[in-house]
Amino acid sequence: MSRQNAHQPPLRLCLLLANAGKGLWRGLVPIVLLNSLPSLPTLLALLVNGGVSQTPTLADLVALPIAVILLVFAQGATVTGTHRLLQGSNFGLLVSMRLTWQRLPTLLGTAFLSGILVLLGLAALVVPGLMAIALLYLALPACMIERTDMVESLEHSGQLTEGYRWPILGLFLLTLLPIVGLGAVTGDFAHAPVTVMQVLGQEAGMMLFSMLAAVTATAAFGRLREIRGMPEAPQPLPEWASGKT
């Protein structure tokens, strides 16, 4: 371990989680609304199929990419709104959604690149994949708050998480607990989903994971910027509020 890393302040997960919890509580309603959006295509597919289909149907195939896009959109808007909350402002649901819509192509590209790198790491060996998760954990907050491009977002995440990747990985694993808990309750680990209850359990778990992941990543982003001695990232303004044409 380098001398610099030996003397860097610790990333206190308890305080970080408390800060994230405060942001989650203050913005609970808009955060829940945003992170419910990715479940809508799946629920509509259930209605179209008349239940859970054992083989993928056209409705399932159409619902999947739409759900992924809505998931990334919800994450971006949650990051933006939570950042505003942690700076002492209100969540600003409509502003957060509009900002995310403007950044959506870059946000999708950032999420795609991060996902590919994580999958490659997991396919090669599990540990490199876990380290990729920690290294890229702040890519979406960087993209939305610092308004960086796809590659810059990955680079900024790597810079901010350097020396703190084990705590960051622990933070990520904590956000997986809702999926694990709901999966155990609804029987997702016993066999493939065959009931509506199992699908609803999966969707509820994913919604909780999406909420917690976005809020905790935003809190970690702010704390690591503070540790690095960076100035506080300003609240991004939409074009109509910033005077840009």
PDB file of C-alpha atoms in Angstrom:
ATOM      1  CA  MET A   1       0.000   0.000   0.000  1.00  0.00           C
ATOM      2  CA  SER A   2       1.358   3.421  -0.909  1.00  0.00           C
ATOM      3  CA  ARG A   3       2.033   6.085   1.709  1.00  0.00           C
ATOM      4  CA  GLN A   4      -0.747   8.201   0.236  1.00  0.00           C
ATOM      5  CA  ASN A   5      -3.265   5.382   0.583  1.00  0.00           C
ATOM      6  CA  ALA A   6      -2.067   4.643   4.117  1.00  0.00           C
ATOM      7  CA  HIS A   7      -2.970   8.166   5.281  1.00  0.00           C
ATOM      8  CA  GLN A   8      -6.170   8.734   3.328  1.00  0.00           C
ATOM      9  CA  PRO A   9      -9.336   9.187   5.396  1.00  0.00           C
ATOM     10  CA  PRO A  10     -11.510   6.096   5.796  1.00  0.00           C
ATOM     11  CA  LEU A  11     -14.798   5.807   3.965  1.00  0.00           C
ATOM     12  CA  ARG A  12     -17.083   5.309   6.941  1.00  0.00           C
ATOM     13  CA  LEU A  13     -19.933   3.194   5.609  1.00  0.00           C
ATOM     14  CA  CYS A  14     -22.165   3.828   8.618  1.00  0.00           C
ATOM     15  CA  LEU A  15     -22.054   7.592   8.119  1.00  0.00           C
ATOM     16  CA  LEU A  16     -22.382   7.225   4.359  1.00  0.00           C
ATOM     17  CA  LEU A  17     -25.426   4.976   4.734  1.00  0.00           C
ATOM     18  CA  ALA A  18     -26.949   7.425   7.217  1.00  0.00           C
ATOM     19  CA  ASN A  19     -26.503  10.233   4.694  1.00  0.00           C
ATOM     20  CA  ALA A  20     -27.974   8.075   1.937  1.00  0.00           C
ATOM     21  CA  GLY A  21     -30.886   7.137   4.203  1.00  0.00           C
ATOM     22  CA  LYS A  22     -31.592  10.802   4.865  1.00  0.00           C
ATOM     23  CA  GLY A  23     -31.705  11.493   1.135  1.00  0.00           C
ATOM     24  CA  LEU A  24     -33.910   8.444   0.543  1.00  0.00           C
ATOM     25  CA  TRP A  25     -36.363   9.487   3.251  1.00  0.00           C
ATOM     26  CA  ARG A  26     -36.619  13.090   2.078  1.00  0.00           C
ATOM     27  CA  GLY A  27     -37.169  12.060  -1.537  1.00  0.00           C
ATOM     28  CA  LEU A  28     -39.049   8.824  -0.893  1.00  0.00           C
ATOM     29  CA  VAL A  29     -42.143   9.533  -2.991  1.00  0.00           C
ATOM     30  CA  PRO A  30     -40.396  10.690  -6.207  1.00  0.00           C
ATOM     31  CA  ILE A  31     -37.716   8.020  -5.809  1.00  0.00           C
ATOM     32  CA  VAL A  32     -40.345   5.273  -5.507  1.00  0.00           C
ATOM     33  CA  LEU A  33     -42.256   6.653  -8.488  1.00  0.00           C
ATOM     34  CA  LEU A  34     -39.123   6.783 -10.648  1.00  0.00           C
ATOM     35  CA  ASN A  35     -37.924   3.316  -9.742  1.00  0.00           C
ATOM     36  CA  SER A  36     -41.353   1.802 -10.331  1.00  0.00           C
ATOM     37  CA  LEU A  37     -41.104   2.708 -14.020  1.00  0.00           C
ATOM     38  CA  PRO A  38     -38.879  -0.258 -15.039  1.00  0.00           C
ATOM     39  CA  SER A  39     -41.512  -2.699 -13.747  1.00  0.00           C
ATOM     40  CA  LEU A  40     -44.273  -1.365 -15.992  1.00  0.00           C
ATOM     41  CA  PRO A  41     -43.222  -3.246 -19.184  1.00  0.00           C
ATOM     42  CA  THR A  42     -43.043  -6.543 -17.280  1.00  0.00           C
ATOM     43  CA  LEU A  43     -46.452  -5.999 -15.690  1.00  0.00           C
ATOM     44  CA  LEU A  44     -47.946  -5.102 -19.064  1.00  0.00           C
ATOM     45  CA  ALA A  45     -46.407  -8.242 -20.565  1.00  0.00           C
ATOM     46  CA  LEU A  46     -48.054 -10.283 -17.801  1.00  0.00           C
ATOM     47  CA  LEU A  47     -51.409  -8.779 -18.711  1.00  0.00           C
ATOM     48  CA  VAL A  48     -50.890  -9.394 -22.429  1.00  0.00           C
ATOM     49  CA  ASN A  49     -49.765 -12.991 -21.842  1.00  0.00           C
ATOM     50  CA  GLY A  50     -52.535 -13.639 -19.325  1.00  0.00           C
ATOM     51  CA  GLY A  51     -49.977 -14.827 -16.770  1.00  0.00           C
ATOM     52  CA  VAL A  52     -46.404 -16.070 -16.629  1.00  0.00           C
ATOM     53  CA  SER A  53     -45.287 -17.708 -19.859  1.00  0.00           C
ATOM     54  CA  GLN A  54     -42.838 -20.617 -19.623  1.00  0.00           C
ATOM     55  CA  THR A  55     -41.239 -19.579 -22.931  1.00  0.00           C
ATOM     56  CA  PRO A  56     -40.500 -15.975 -23.989  1.00  0.00           C
ATOM     57  CA  THR A  57     -43.327 -14.387 -25.937  1.00  0.00           C
ATOM     58  CA  LEU A  58     -43.274 -11.371 -28.231  1.00  0.00           C
ATOM     59  CA  ALA A  59     -44.569  -9.260 -25.338  1.00  0.00           C
ATOM     60  CA  ASP A  60     -41.661 -10.455 -23.157  1.00  0.00           C
ATOM     61  CA  LEU A  61     -39.102  -9.692 -25.864  1.00  0.00           C
ATOM     62  CA  VAL A  62     -40.498  -6.188 -26.354  1.00  0.00           C
ATOM     63  CA  ALA A  63     -40.755  -5.537 -22.610  1.00  0.00           C
ATOM     64  CA  LEU A  64     -37.129  -6.430 -21.793  1.00  0.00           C
ATOM     65  CA  PRO A  65     -35.241  -3.650 -23.674  1.00  0.00           C
ATOM     66  CA  ILE A  66     -37.854  -1.066 -22.653  1.00  0.00           C
ATOM     67  CA  ALA A  67     -37.446  -2.099 -19.013  1.00  0.00           C
ATOM     68  CA  VAL A  68     -33.645  -1.760 -19.289  1.00  0.00           C
ATOM     69  CA  ILE A  69     -33.929   1.736 -20.761  1.00  0.00           C
ATOM     70  CA  LEU A  70     -36.405   2.754 -18.061  1.00  0.00           C
ATOM     71  CA  LEU A  71     -34.086   1.330 -15.401  1.00  0.00           C
ATOM     72  CA  VAL A  72     -31.180   3.466 -16.589  1.00  0.00           C
ATOM     73  CA  PHE A  73     -33.481   6.490 -16.865  1.00  0.00           C
ATOM     74  CA  ALA A  74     -34.770   5.933 -13.317  1.00  0.00           C
ATOM     75  CA  GLN A  75     -31.229   5.593 -11.995  1.00  0.00           C
ATOM     76  CA  GLY A  76     -30.115   8.816 -13.680  1.00  0.00           C
ATOM     77  CA  ALA A  77     -33.103  10.810 -12.427  1.00  0.00           C
ATOM     78  CA  THR A  78     -32.716   9.386  -8.917  1.00  0.00           C
ATOM     79  CA  VAL A  79     -29.035  10.346  -8.872  1.00  0.00           C
ATOM     80  CA  THR A  80     -29.823  13.877 -10.016  1.00  0.00           C
ATOM     81  CA  GLY A  81     -32.651  14.376  -7.537  1.00  0.00           C
ATOM     82  CA  THR A  82     -30.745  12.832  -4.624  1.00  0.00           C
ATOM     83  CA  HIS A  83     -27.752  15.053  -5.391  1.00  0.00           C
ATOM     84  CA  ARG A  84     -30.041  18.074  -5.137  1.00  0.00           C
ATOM     85  CA  LEU A  85     -31.412  16.807  -1.822  1.00  0.00           C
ATOM     86  CA  LEU A  86     -27.968  16.233  -0.330  1.00  0.00           C
ATOM     87  CA  GLN A  87     -27.057  19.796  -1.305  1.00  0.00           C
ATOM     88  CA  GLY A  88     -29.995  21.109   0.679  1.00  0.00           C
ATOM     89  CA  SER A  89     -32.446  21.686  -2.171  1.00  0.00           C
ATOM     90  CA  ASN A  90     -35.647  19.834  -3.086  1.00  0.00           C
ATOM     91  CA  PHE A  91     -35.687  16.702  -5.245  1.00  0.00           C
ATOM     92  CA  GLY A  92     -37.190  18.411  -8.282  1.00  0.00           C
ATOM     93  CA  LEU A  93     -38.857  15.411  -9.951  1.00  0.00           C
ATOM     94  CA  LEU A  94     -39.679  17.110 -13.256  1.00  0.00           C
ATOM     95  CA  VAL A  95     -36.288  18.843 -13.466  1.00  0.00           C
ATOM     96  CA  SER A  96     -34.495  15.574 -12.696  1.00  0.00           C
ATOM     97  CA  MET A  97     -36.491  13.726 -15.353  1.00  0.00           C
ATOM     98  CA  ARG A  98     -35.869  16.412 -17.961  1.00  0.00           C
ATOM     99  CA  LEU A  99     -32.139  16.496 -17.239  1.00  0.00           C
ATOM    100  CA  THR A 100     -31.972  12.710 -17.484  1.00  0.00           C
ATOM    101  CA  TRP A 101     -33.898  12.725 -20.756  1.00  0.00           C
ATOM    102  CA  GLN A 102     -31.352  15.182 -22.197  1.00  0.00           C
ATOM    103  CA  ARG A 103     -28.472  12.980 -21.026  1.00  0.00           C
ATOM    104  CA  LEU A 104     -30.119   9.630 -21.805  1.00  0.00           C
ATOM    105  CA  PRO A 105     -27.963   8.598 -24.829  1.00  0.00           C
ATOM    106  CA  THR A 106     -24.762   9.266 -22.877  1.00  0.00           C
ATOM    107  CA  LEU A 107     -26.215   7.658 -19.770  1.00  0.00           C
ATOM    108  CA  LEU A 108     -27.210   4.519 -21.701  1.00  0.00           C
ATOM    109  CA  GLY A 109     -23.769   4.335 -23.275  1.00  0.00           C
ATOM    110  CA  THR A 110     -22.100   4.676 -19.873  1.00  0.00           C
ATOM    111  CA  ALA A 111     -24.299   1.945 -18.402  1.00  0.00           C
ATOM    112  CA  PHE A 112     -23.634  -0.310 -21.419  1.00  0.00           C
ATOM    113  CA  LEU A 113     -19.853   0.098 -21.216  1.00  0.00           C
ATOM    114  CA  SER A 114     -19.891  -0.489 -17.459  1.00  0.00           C
ATOM    115  CA  GLY A 115     -22.027  -3.597 -17.859  1.00  0.00           C
ATOM    116  CA  ILE A 116     -19.799  -5.055 -20.573  1.00  0.00           C
ATOM    117  CA  LEU A 117     -16.654  -4.527 -18.485  1.00  0.00           C
ATOM    118  CA  VAL A 118     -18.260  -6.100 -15.417  1.00  0.00           C
ATOM    119  CA  LEU A 119     -19.512  -9.101 -17.420  1.00  0.00           C
ATOM    120  CA  LEU A 120     -16.084  -9.620 -18.976  1.00  0.00           C
ATOM    121  CA  GLY A 121     -14.508  -9.518 -15.529  1.00  0.00           C
ATOM    122  CA  LEU A 122     -17.014 -11.981 -14.112  1.00  0.00           C
ATOM    123  CA  ALA A 123     -16.583 -14.286 -17.107  1.00  0.00           C
ATOM    124  CA  ALA A 124     -12.796 -14.310 -16.750  1.00  0.00           C
ATOM    125  CA  LEU A 125     -12.618 -14.666 -12.982  1.00  0.00           C
ATOM    126  CA  VAL A 126     -15.066 -13.634 -10.279  1.00  0.00           C
ATOM    127  CA  VAL A 127     -12.664 -11.342  -8.397  1.00  0.00           C
ATOM    128  CA  PRO A 128     -11.834  -9.116 -11.424  1.00  0.00           C
ATOM    129  CA  GLY A 129     -15.555  -8.781 -12.026  1.00  0.00           C
ATOM    130  CA  LEU A 130     -16.150  -7.692  -8.440  1.00  0.00           C
ATOM    131  CA  MET A 131     -13.326  -5.183  -8.688  1.00  0.00           C
ATOM    132  CA  ALA A 132     -14.843  -3.877 -11.929  1.00  0.00           C
ATOM    133  CA  ILE A 133     -18.117  -3.323 -10.073  1.00  0.00           C
ATOM    134  CA  ALA A 134     -16.313  -1.301  -7.412  1.00  0.00           C
ATOM    135  CA  LEU A 135     -14.197   0.611  -9.943  1.00  0.00           C
ATOM    136  CA  LEU A 136     -17.224   1.610 -12.041  1.00  0.00           C
ATOM    137  CA  TYR A 137     -19.642   2.114  -9.155  1.00  0.00           C
ATOM    138  CA  LEU A 138     -19.702   5.905  -9.563  1.00  0.00           C
ATOM    139  CA  ALA A 139     -19.869   6.055 -13.353  1.00  0.00           C
ATOM    140  CA  LEU A 140     -23.560   7.031 -13.513  1.00  0.00           C
ATOM    141  CA  PRO A 141     -23.266   9.744 -10.825  1.00  0.00           C
ATOM    142  CA  ALA A 142     -20.243  11.133 -12.664  1.00  0.00           C
ATOM    143  CA  CYS A 143     -22.185  11.120 -15.925  1.00  0.00           C
ATOM    144  CA  MET A 144     -25.213  12.905 -14.455  1.00  0.00           C
ATOM    145  CA  ILE A 145     -23.615  15.260 -11.922  1.00  0.00           C
ATOM    146  CA  GLU A 146     -20.340  16.140 -13.635  1.00  0.00           C
ATOM    147  CA  ARG A 147     -21.974  15.819 -17.083  1.00  0.00           C
ATOM    148  CA  THR A 148     -19.026  13.869 -18.472  1.00  0.00           C
ATOM    149  CA  ASP A 149     -19.061  11.721 -21.592  1.00  0.00           C
ATOM    150  CA  MET A 150     -19.068   7.917 -21.497  1.00  0.00           C
ATOM    151  CA  VAL A 151     -15.322   7.307 -21.236  1.00  0.00           C
ATOM    152  CA  GLU A 152     -14.763  10.237 -18.866  1.00  0.00           C
ATOM    153  CA  SER A 153     -17.494   8.907 -16.582  1.00  0.00           C
ATOM    154  CA  LEU A 154     -15.698   5.562 -16.290  1.00  0.00           C
ATOM    155  CA  GLU A 155     -12.364   7.309 -15.729  1.00  0.00           C
ATOM    156  CA  HIS A 156     -13.741   9.629 -13.038  1.00  0.00           C
ATOM    157  CA  SER A 157     -15.318   6.683 -11.246  1.00  0.00           C
ATOM    158  CA  GLY A 158     -11.989   4.858 -11.258  1.00  0.00           C
ATOM    159  CA  GLN A 159     -10.191   7.936  -9.919  1.00  0.00           C
ATOM    160  CA  LEU A 160     -12.677   8.530  -7.118  1.00  0.00           C
ATOM    161  CA  THR A 161     -12.852   4.899  -5.979  1.00  0.00           C
ATOM    162  CA  GLU A 162      -9.080   4.330  -6.000  1.00  0.00           C
ATOM    163  CA  GLY A 163      -8.034   3.116  -2.560  1.00  0.00           C
ATOM    164  CA  TYR A 164     -11.651   2.575  -1.475  1.00  0.00           C
ATOM    165  CA  ARG A 165     -12.773  -0.289  -3.679  1.00  0.00           C
ATOM    166  CA  TRP A 166     -13.273  -2.876  -0.947  1.00  0.00           C
ATOM    167  CA  PRO A 167     -15.605  -0.593   1.062  1.00  0.00           C
ATOM    168  CA  ILE A 168     -17.385   0.343  -2.177  1.00  0.00           C
ATOM    169  CA  LEU A 169     -17.825  -3.333  -3.007  1.00  0.00           C
ATOM    170  CA  GLY A 170     -19.263  -3.883   0.462  1.00  0.00           C
ATOM    171  CA  LEU A 171     -21.663  -1.019  -0.136  1.00  0.00           C
ATOM    172  CA  PHE A 172     -22.785  -2.603  -3.408  1.00  0.00           C
ATOM    173  CA  LEU A 173     -23.338  -5.976  -1.755  1.00  0.00           C
ATOM    174  CA  LEU A 174     -25.490  -4.336   0.909  1.00  0.00           C
ATOM    175  CA  THR A 175     -27.785  -2.967  -1.785  1.00  0.00           C
ATOM    176  CA  LEU A 176     -28.293  -6.538  -3.049  1.00  0.00           C
ATOM    177  CA  LEU A 177     -29.871  -7.662   0.223  1.00  0.00           C
ATOM    178  CA  PRO A 178     -33.456  -6.739  -0.815  1.00  0.00           C
ATOM    179  CA  ILE A 179     -33.199  -8.959  -3.909  1.00  0.00           C
ATOM    180  CA  VAL A 180     -31.749 -11.814  -1.841  1.00  0.00           C
ATOM    181  CA  GLY A 181     -34.407 -11.440   0.858  1.00  0.00           C
ATOM    182  CA  LEU A 182     -37.374 -11.183  -1.480  1.00  0.00           C
ATOM    183  CA  GLY A 183     -35.972 -13.985  -3.645  1.00  0.00           C
ATOM    184  CA  ALA A 184     -35.807 -16.271  -0.622  1.00  0.00           C
ATOM    185  CA  VAL A 185     -39.367 -15.385   0.424  1.00  0.00           C
ATOM    186  CA  THR A 186     -40.917 -15.908  -3.013  1.00  0.00           C
ATOM    187  CA  GLY A 187     -38.896 -19.031  -3.865  1.00  0.00           C
ATOM    188  CA  ASP A 188     -36.897 -17.540  -6.755  1.00  0.00           C
ATOM    189  CA  PHE A 189     -33.857 -19.628  -5.841  1.00  0.00           C
ATOM    190  CA  ALA A 190     -35.715 -22.932  -5.964  1.00  0.00           C
ATOM    191  CA  HIS A 191     -36.688 -22.905  -9.635  1.00  0.00           C
ATOM    192  CA  ALA A 192     -37.442 -20.597 -12.520  1.00  0.00           C
ATOM    193  CA  PRO A 193     -40.338 -18.193 -11.943  1.00  0.00           C
ATOM    194  CA  VAL A 194     -43.598 -19.936 -12.692  1.00  0.00           C
ATOM    195  CA  THR A 195     -46.032 -17.827 -10.690  1.00  0.00           C
ATOM    196  CA  VAL A 196     -47.118 -14.218 -10.773  1.00  0.00           C
ATOM    197  CA  MET A 197     -46.055 -13.896  -7.123  1.00  0.00           C
ATOM    198  CA  GLN A 198     -42.482 -14.824  -8.008  1.00  0.00           C
ATOM    199  CA  VAL A 199     -42.383 -12.266 -10.827  1.00  0.00           C
ATOM    200  CA  LEU A 200     -43.810  -9.586  -8.533  1.00  0.00           C
ATOM    201  CA  GLY A 201     -41.208 -10.493  -5.926  1.00  0.00           C
ATOM    202  CA  GLN A 202     -38.446 -10.120  -8.487  1.00  0.00           C
ATOM    203  CA  GLU A 203     -39.781  -6.754  -9.611  1.00  0.00           C
ATOM    204  CA  ALA A 204     -40.090  -5.515  -6.017  1.00  0.00           C
ATOM    205  CA  GLY A 205     -36.533  -6.618  -5.298  1.00  0.00           C
ATOM    206  CA  MET A 206     -35.219  -4.896  -8.417  1.00  0.00           C
ATOM    207  CA  MET A 207     -37.085  -1.707  -7.510  1.00  0.00           C
ATOM    208  CA  LEU A 208     -35.563  -1.651  -4.026  1.00  0.00           C
ATOM    209  CA  PHE A 209     -32.120  -2.438  -5.436  1.00  0.00           C
ATOM    210  CA  SER A 210     -32.425   0.345  -8.024  1.00  0.00           C
ATOM    211  CA  MET A 211     -33.478   2.849  -5.352  1.00  0.00           C
ATOM    212  CA  LEU A 212     -30.743   1.908  -2.892  1.00  0.00           C
ATOM    213  CA  ALA A 213     -28.023   1.638  -5.542  1.00  0.00           C
ATOM    214  CA  ALA A 214     -28.719   5.099  -6.970  1.00  0.00           C
ATOM    215  CA  VAL A 215     -29.029   6.820  -3.594  1.00  0.00           C
ATOM    216  CA  THR A 216     -25.979   5.185  -2.003  1.00  0.00           C
ATOM    217  CA  ALA A 217     -23.860   5.776  -5.122  1.00  0.00           C
ATOM    218  CA  THR A 218     -24.804   9.462  -5.048  1.00  0.00           C
ATOM    219  CA  ALA A 219     -23.898   9.727  -1.360  1.00  0.00           C
ATOM    220  CA  ALA A 220     -20.590   7.909  -1.988  1.00  0.00           C
ATOM    221  CA  PHE A 221     -19.865  10.177  -4.952  1.00  0.00           C
ATOM    222  CA  GLY A 222     -20.244  13.283  -2.798  1.00  0.00           C
ATOM    223  CA  ARG A 223     -18.210  11.844   0.072  1.00  0.00           C
ATOM    224  CA  LEU A 224     -15.321  10.703  -2.118  1.00  0.00           C
ATOM    225  CA  ARG A 225     -15.204  14.078  -3.837  1.00  0.00           C
ATOM    226  CA  GLU A 226     -14.973  15.612  -0.384  1.00  0.00           C
ATOM    227  CA  ILE A 227     -12.175  13.234   0.635  1.00  0.00           C
ATOM    228  CA  ARG A 228     -10.272  14.072  -2.572  1.00  0.00           C
ATOM    229  CA  GLY A 229     -10.580  17.769  -1.773  1.00  0.00           C
ATOM    230  CA  MET A 230     -12.655  18.488  -4.861  1.00  0.00           C
ATOM    231  CA  PRO A 231     -15.095  21.401  -4.846  1.00  0.00           C
ATOM    232  CA  GLU A 232     -18.724  20.489  -4.355  1.00  0.00           C
ATOM    233  CA  ALA A 233     -20.278  19.501  -7.669  1.00  0.00           C
ATOM    234  CA  PRO A 234     -22.924  22.101  -8.567  1.00  0.00           C
ATOM    235  CA  GLN A 235     -26.513  21.203  -9.208  1.00  0.00           C
ATOM    236  CA  PRO A 236     -26.875  20.762 -12.983  1.00  0.00           C
ATOM    237  CA  LEU A 237     -29.486  23.009 -14.565  1.00  0.00           C
ATOM    238  CA  PRO A 238     -31.628  22.220 -17.575  1.00  0.00           C
ATOM    239  CA  GLU A 239     -31.146  24.343 -20.676  1.00  0.00           C
ATOM    240  CA  TRP A 240     -34.270  26.402 -20.047  1.00  0.00           C
ATOM    241  CA  ALA A 241     -33.020  27.311 -16.546  1.00  0.00           C
ATOM    242  CA  SER A 242     -29.379  27.921 -17.443  1.00  0.00           C
ATOM    243  CA  GLY A 243     -30.081  30.385 -20.248  1.00  0.00           C
ATOM    244  CA  LYS A 244     -28.592  28.119 -22.955  1.00  0.00           C
ATOM    245  CA  THR A 245     -30.291  28.110 -26.342  1.00  0.00           C
TER     246      THR A 245
END
